[in-house]
GROMACS .gro file of C-alpha atoms in nm:
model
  355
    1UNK     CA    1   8.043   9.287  12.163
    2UNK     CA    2   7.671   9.214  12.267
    3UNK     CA    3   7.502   8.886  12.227
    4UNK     CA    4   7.308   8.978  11.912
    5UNK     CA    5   7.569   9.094  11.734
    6UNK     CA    6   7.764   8.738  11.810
    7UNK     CA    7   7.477   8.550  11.650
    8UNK     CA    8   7.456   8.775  11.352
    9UNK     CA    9   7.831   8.668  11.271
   10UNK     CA   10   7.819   8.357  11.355
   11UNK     CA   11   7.480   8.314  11.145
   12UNK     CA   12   7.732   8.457  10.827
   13UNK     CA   13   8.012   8.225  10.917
   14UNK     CA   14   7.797   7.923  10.731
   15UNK     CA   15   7.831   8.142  10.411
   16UNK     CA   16   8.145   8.272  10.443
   17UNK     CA   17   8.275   7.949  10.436
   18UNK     CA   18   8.189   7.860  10.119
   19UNK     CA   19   8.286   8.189  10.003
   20UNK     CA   20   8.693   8.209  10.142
   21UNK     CA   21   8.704   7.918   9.897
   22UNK     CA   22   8.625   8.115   9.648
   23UNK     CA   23   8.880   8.393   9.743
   24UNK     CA   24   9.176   8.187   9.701
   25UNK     CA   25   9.135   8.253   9.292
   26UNK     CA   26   8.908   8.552   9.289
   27UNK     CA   27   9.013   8.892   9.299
   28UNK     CA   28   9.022   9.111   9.643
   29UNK     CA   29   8.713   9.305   9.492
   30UNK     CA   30   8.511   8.983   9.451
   31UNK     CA   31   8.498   8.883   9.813
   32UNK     CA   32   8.122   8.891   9.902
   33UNK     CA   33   8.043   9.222  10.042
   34UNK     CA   34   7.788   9.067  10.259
   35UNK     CA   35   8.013   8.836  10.445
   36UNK     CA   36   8.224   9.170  10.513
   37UNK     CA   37   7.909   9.336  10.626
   38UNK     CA   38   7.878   9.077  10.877
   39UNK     CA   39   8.238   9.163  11.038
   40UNK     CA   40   8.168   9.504  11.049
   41UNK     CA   41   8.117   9.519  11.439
   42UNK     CA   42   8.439   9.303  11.463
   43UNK     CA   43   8.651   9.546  11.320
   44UNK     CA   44   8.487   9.899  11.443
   45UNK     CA   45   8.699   9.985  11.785
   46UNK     CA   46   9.069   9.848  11.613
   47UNK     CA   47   8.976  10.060  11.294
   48UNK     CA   48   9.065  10.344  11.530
   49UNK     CA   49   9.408  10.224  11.566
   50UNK     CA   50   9.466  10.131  11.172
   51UNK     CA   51   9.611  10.395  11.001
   52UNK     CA   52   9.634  10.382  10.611
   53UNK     CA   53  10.017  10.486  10.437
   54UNK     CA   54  10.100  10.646  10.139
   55UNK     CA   55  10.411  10.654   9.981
   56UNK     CA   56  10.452  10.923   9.677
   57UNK     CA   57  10.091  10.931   9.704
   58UNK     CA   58  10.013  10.571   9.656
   59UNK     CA   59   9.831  10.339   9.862
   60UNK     CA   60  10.152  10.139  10.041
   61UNK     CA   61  10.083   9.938  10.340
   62UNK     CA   62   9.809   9.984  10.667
   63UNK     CA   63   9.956   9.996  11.023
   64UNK     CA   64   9.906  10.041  11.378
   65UNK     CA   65   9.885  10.294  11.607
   66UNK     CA   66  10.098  10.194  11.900
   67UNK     CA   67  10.133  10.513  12.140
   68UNK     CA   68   9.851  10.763  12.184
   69UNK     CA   69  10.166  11.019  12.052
   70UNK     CA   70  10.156  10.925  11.706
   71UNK     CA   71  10.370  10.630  11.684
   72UNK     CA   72  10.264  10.370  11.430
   73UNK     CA   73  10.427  10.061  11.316
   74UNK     CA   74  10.389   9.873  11.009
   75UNK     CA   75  10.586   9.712  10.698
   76UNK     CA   76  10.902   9.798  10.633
   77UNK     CA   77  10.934   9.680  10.269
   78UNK     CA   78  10.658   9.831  10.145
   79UNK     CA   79  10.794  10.176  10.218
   80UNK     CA   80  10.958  10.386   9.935
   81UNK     CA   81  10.958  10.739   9.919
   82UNK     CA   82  10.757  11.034  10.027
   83UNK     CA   83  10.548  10.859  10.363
   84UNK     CA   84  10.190  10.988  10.472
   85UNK     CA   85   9.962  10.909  10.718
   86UNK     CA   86   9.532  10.913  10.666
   87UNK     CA   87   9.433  10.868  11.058
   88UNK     CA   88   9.113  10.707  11.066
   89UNK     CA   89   8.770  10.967  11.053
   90UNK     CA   90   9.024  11.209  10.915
   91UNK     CA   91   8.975  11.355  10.530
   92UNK     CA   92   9.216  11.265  10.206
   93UNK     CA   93   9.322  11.632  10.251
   94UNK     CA   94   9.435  11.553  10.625
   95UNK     CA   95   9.741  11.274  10.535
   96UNK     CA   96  10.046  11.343  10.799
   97UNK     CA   97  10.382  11.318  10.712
   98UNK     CA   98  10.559  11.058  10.892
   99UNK     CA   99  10.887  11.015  10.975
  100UNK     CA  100  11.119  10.673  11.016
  101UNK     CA  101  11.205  10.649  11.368
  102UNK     CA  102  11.329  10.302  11.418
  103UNK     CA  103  11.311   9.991  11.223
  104UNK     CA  104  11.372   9.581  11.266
  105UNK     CA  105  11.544   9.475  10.972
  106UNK     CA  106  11.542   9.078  11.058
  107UNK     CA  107  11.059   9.125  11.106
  108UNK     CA  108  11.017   9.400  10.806
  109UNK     CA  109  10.919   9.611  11.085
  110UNK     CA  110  10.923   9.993  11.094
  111UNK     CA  111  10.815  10.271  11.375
  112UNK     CA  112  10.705  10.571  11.207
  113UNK     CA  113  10.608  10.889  11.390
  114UNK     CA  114  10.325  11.169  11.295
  115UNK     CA  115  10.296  11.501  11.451
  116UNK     CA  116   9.914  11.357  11.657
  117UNK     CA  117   9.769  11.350  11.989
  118UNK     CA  118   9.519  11.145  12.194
  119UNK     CA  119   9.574  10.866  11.889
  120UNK     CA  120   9.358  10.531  12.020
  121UNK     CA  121   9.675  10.273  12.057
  122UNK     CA  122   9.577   9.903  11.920
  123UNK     CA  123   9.434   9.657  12.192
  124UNK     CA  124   9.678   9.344  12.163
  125UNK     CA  125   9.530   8.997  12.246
  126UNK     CA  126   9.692   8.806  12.544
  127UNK     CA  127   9.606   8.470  12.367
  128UNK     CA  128   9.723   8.278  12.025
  129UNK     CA  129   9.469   8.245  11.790
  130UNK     CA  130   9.388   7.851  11.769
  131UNK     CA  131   9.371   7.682  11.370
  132UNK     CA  132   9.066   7.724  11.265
  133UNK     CA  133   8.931   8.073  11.426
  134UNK     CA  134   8.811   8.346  11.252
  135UNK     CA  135   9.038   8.613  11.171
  136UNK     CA  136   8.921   9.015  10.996
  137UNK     CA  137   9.184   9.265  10.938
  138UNK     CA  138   9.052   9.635  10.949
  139UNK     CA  139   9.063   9.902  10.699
  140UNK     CA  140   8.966  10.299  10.660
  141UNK     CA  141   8.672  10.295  10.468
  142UNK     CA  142   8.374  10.496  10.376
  143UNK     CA  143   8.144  10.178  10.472
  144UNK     CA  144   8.352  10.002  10.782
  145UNK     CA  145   8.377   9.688  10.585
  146UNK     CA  146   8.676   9.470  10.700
  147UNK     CA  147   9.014   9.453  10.392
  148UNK     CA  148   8.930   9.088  10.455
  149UNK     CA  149   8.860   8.802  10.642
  150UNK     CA  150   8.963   8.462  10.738
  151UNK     CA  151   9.098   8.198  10.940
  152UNK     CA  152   9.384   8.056  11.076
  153UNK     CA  153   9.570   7.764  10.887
  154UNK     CA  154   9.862   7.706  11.042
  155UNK     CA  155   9.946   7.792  11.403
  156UNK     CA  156  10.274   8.049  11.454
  157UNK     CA  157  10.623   7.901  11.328
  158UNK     CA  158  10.962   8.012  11.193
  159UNK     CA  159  10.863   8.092  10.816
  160UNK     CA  160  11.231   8.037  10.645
  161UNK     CA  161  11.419   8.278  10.466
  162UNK     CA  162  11.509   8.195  10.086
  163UNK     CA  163  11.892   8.260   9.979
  164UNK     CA  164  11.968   8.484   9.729
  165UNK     CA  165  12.188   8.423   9.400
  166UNK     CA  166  12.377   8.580   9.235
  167UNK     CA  167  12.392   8.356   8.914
  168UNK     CA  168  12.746   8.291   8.868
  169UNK     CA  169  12.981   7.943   8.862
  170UNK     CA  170  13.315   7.969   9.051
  171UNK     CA  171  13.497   7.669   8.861
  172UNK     CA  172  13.661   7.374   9.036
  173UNK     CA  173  13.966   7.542   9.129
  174UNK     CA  174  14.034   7.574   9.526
  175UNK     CA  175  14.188   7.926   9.568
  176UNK     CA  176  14.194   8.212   9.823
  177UNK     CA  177  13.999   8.364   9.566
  178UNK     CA  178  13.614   8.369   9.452
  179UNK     CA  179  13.715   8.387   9.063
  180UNK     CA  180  13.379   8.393   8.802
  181UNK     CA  181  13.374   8.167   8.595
  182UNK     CA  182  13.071   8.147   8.395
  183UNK     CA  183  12.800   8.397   8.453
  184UNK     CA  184  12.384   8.282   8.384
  185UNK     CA  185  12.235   8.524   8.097
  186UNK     CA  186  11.965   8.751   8.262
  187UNK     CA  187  12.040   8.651   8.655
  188UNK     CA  188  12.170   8.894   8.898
  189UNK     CA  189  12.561   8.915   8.802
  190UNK     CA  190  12.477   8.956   8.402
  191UNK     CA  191  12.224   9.252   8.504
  192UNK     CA  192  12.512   9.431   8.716
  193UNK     CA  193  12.758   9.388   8.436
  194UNK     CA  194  12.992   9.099   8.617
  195UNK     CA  195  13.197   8.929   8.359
  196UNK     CA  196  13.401   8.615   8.342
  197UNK     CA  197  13.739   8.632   8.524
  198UNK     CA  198  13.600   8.899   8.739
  199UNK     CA  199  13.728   8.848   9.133
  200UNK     CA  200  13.486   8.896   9.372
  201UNK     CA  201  13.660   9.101   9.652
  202UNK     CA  202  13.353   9.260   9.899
  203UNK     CA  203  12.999   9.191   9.952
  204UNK     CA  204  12.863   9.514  10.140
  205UNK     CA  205  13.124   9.555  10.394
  206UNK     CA  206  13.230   9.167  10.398
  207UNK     CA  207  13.568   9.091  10.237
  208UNK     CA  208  13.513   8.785  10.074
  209UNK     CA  209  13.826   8.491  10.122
  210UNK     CA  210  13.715   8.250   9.897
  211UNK     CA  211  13.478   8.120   9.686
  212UNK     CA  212  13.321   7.890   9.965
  213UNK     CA  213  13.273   8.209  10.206
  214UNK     CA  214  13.152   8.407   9.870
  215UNK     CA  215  12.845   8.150   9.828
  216UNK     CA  216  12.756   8.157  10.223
  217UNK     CA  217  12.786   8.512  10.209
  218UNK     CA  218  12.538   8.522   9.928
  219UNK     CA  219  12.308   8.258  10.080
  220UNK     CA  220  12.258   8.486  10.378
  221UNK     CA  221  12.103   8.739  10.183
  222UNK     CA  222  11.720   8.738  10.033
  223UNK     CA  223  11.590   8.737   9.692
  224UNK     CA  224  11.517   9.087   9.631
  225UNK     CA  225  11.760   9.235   9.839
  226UNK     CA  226  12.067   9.474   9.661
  227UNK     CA  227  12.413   9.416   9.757
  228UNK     CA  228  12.718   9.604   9.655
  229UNK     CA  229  13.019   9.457   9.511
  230UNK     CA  230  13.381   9.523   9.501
  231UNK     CA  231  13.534   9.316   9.205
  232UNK     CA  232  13.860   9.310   9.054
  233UNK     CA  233  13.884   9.300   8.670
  234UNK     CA  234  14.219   9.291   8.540
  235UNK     CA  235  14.450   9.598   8.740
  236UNK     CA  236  14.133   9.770   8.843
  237UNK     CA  237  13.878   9.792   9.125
  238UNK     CA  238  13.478   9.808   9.053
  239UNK     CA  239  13.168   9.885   9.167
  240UNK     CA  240  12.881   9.679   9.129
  241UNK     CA  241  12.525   9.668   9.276
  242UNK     CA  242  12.329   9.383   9.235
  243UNK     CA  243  11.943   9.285   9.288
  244UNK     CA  244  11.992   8.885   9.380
  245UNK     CA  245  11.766   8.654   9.241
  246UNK     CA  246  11.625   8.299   9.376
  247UNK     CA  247  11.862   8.031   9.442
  248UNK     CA  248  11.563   7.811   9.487
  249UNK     CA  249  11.428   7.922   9.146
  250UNK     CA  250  11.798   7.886   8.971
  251UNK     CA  251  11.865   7.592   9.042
  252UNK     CA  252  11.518   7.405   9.018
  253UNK     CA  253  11.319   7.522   8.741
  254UNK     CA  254  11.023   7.376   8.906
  255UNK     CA  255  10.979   7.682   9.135
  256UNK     CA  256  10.931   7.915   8.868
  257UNK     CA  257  10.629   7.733   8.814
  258UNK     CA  258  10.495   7.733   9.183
  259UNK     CA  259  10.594   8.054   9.196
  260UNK     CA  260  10.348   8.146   8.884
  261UNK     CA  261  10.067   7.985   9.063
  262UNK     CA  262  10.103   8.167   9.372
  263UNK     CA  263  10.077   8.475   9.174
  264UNK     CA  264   9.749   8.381   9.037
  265UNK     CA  265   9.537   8.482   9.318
  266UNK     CA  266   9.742   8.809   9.276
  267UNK     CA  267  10.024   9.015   9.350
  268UNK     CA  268  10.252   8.917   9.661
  269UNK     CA  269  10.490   9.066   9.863
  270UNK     CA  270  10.809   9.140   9.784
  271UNK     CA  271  10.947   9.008  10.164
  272UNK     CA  272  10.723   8.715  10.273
  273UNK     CA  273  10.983   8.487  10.421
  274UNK     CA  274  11.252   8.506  10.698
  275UNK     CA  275  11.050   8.513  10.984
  276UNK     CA  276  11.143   8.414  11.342
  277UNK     CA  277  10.740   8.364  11.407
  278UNK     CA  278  10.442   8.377  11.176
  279UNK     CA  279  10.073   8.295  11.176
  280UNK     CA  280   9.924   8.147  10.871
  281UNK     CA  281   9.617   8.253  10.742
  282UNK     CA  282   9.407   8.236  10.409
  283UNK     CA  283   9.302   8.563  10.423
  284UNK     CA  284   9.302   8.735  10.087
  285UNK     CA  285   9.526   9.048  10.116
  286UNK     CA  286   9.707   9.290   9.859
  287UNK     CA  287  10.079   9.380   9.963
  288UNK     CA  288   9.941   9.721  10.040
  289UNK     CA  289   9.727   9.561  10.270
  290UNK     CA  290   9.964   9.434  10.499
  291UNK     CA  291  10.143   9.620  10.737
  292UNK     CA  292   9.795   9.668  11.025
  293UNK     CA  293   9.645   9.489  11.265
  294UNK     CA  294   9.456   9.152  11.240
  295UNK     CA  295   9.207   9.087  11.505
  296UNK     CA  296   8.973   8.855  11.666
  297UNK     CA  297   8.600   8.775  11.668
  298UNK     CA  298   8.657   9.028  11.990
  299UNK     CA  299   8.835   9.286  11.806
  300UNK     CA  300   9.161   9.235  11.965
  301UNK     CA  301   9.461   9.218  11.744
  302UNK     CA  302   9.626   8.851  11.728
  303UNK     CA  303   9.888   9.002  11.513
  304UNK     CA  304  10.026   9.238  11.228
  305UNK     CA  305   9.986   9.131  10.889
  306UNK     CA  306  10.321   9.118  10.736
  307UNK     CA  307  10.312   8.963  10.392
  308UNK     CA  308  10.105   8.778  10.125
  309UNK     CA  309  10.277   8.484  10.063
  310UNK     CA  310  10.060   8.307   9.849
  311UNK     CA  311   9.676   8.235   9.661
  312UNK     CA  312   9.577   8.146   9.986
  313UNK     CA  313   9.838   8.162  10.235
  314UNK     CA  314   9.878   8.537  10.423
  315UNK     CA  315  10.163   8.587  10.748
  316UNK     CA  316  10.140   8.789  11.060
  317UNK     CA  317  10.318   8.859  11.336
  318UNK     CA  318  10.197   8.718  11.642
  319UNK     CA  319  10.087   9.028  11.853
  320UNK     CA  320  10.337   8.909  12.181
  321UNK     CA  321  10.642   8.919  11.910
  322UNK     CA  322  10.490   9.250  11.789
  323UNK     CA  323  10.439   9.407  12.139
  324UNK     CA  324  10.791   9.291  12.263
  325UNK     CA  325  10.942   9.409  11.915
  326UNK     CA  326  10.764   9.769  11.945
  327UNK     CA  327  10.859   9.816  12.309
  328UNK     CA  328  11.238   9.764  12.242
  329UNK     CA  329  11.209  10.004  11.991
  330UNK     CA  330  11.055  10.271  12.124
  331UNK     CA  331  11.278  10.253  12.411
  332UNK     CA  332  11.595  10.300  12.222
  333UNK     CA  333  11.434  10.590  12.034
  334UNK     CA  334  11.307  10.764  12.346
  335UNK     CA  335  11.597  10.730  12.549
  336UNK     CA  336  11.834  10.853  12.239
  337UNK     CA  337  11.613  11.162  12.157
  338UNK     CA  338  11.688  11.440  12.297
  339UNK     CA  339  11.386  11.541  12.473
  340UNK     CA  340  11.165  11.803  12.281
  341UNK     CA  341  11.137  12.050  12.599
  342UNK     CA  342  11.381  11.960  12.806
  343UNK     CA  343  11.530  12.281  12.977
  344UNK     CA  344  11.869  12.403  12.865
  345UNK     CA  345  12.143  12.335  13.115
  346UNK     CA  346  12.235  12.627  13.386
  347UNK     CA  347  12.538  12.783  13.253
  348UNK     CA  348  12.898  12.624  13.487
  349UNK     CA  349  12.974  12.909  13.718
  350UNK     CA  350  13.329  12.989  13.661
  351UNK     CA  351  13.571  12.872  13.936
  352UNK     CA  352  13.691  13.106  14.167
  353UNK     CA  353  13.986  13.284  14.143
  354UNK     CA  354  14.303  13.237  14.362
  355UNK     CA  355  14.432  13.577  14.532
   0.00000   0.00000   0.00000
């Protein structure tokens, strides 16, 4: 980046403070398109690496190009369906379909893989960001404006995972049983038809003991996530599945109402917690926006944004965890495919035989 171009952001930086104020209760489409402007020489060598997704045809998530082969990583959660690729300079018409070739459950990360060559792999910073630098994640659009921009608030930690709940009481009683006692109207266990007296026998492939193991098994899952159940009712055996709710938000009303004002700077993600390592930032960002790479006043990436948490309060992955992640991933998948034109082995000559 020359010299000029430096003093031309910096010169914005004056206004864009006041302005990422503004963001943390404004809409995405209100941020001032002149502060953008400024970051557009920030953001115009790692655009080549961000790739926008679709999923059934809708704007899902951005990621990054991480192998000049068509490898791209990005969001796991925000992946449902039908998933395209729109390389950057390519048209609408020109969306790849991708295909899931590895994921990381415990980041929300996911490698996906697009039939492209001589792709322009994301350039990952060697350094943490410090609190208080400026931060633009890249986009593909028509005027090489950055999604956003910001700065770091908090430096990376562990961003804890909430438990789940499944809305039920298990009585007093201290059997080798989790028995349901008393179910909560319109939680998790009265939306997947559980009913009192109901024995809770599985959790996904976890035979449940008792009613102590039942709750930590339950605790170790995420608001959001669907488990199956195997429950005894009477003489028979059932199936249930069941979308667990907030054991925060059951049991202390007063996170429903944090939770409403986080929601008033917009939609967030459906996974923004449970992460080993996280950068806070107050960048504004949509849940489809999250997914690419975030990047430096140099244009190298610090991270991958991975969820909007809150009005203003964004996560990424720092880019070392990222890197590291990616690697390990790509090396299980290369070394389990079966390589594409690998010759096929001579056929065994037959042993000789005896006279």
């Amino acid at each position: 980046m020359n010299n000029m171009t430096r003093l031309s952001i910096r010169s914005a930086l004056g206004l864009a403070a006041l302005l990422i104020a503004a963001q943390a209760s404004l809409a995405v489409e209100r941020v001032d398109s002149r502060v953008l402007a400024s970051f557009r020489e920030v953001v115009a060598q790692p655009a080549k690496s961000t790739v926008q997704i679709y999923c059934d045809g809708y704007k899902s998530a951005l990621g990054a190009v991480v192998r000049e082969d068509g490898y791209v990583v990005t969001k796991s959660s925000e992946l449902k369906g039908k998933i395209e690729c729109l390389l950057y300079g390519h048209r609408m018409d020109q969306k790849l379909e991708a295909t899931v070739v590895a994921k990381d459950p415990a980041l929300d990360l996911t490698i996906l893989k697009v039939d492209a060559k001589d792709l322009t792999p994301i350039a990952w910073s060697d350094a943490a960001p410090s609190v208080g630098s400026w931060l633009a994640t890249p986009g593909i659009s028509s005027n090489n404006d950055p999604v956003s921009i910001g700065v770091v608030s908090v430096a990376a930690r562990k961003i804890a995972a909430p438990a789940g709940a499944l809305g039920i009481s298990l009585g007093e009683r201290d059997d080798d049983e989790a028995r349901i006692e008393g179910i909560v109207e319109g939680q998790a266990a009265d939306k997947a038809g559980l009913k009192r007296g109901d024995v809770i026998l599985k959790v996904n492939a976890t035979t449940i003991n008792n009613k102590v193991h039942l709750i930590a098994t339950i605790k170790s899952y995420m608001p959001g996530e669907k488990v199956e159940l195997l429950v005894k009712r009477g003489s028979e055996e059932l199936k249930f599945t069941a979308i667990l709710g907030s054991f925060l938000q059951l049991f202390h009303p007063a996170g429903d109402r944090a939770e409403f004002q986080n929601n008033l700077g917009g939609p967030l993600s459906e996974r923004r917690a449970g992460f080993a390592l996280a950068i806070q930032h107050d960048s504004v960002l949509r849940p489809a926006d999250c997914g690419g790479p975030i990047v430096d006043l140099d244009g190298k990436a610090v991270g991958l944004n991975i969820a909007r948490a809150g009005r203003v309060e964004s996560y990424a992955l720092p880019a070392a965890l990222v890197r590291d992640t990616v690697a390990k991933l790509l090396e299980t998948h290369l070394t389990s495919a079966p390589a594409a034109n690998a010759p096929a082995p001579a056929p065994e000559k037959a042993p000789p035989t005896e006279r």
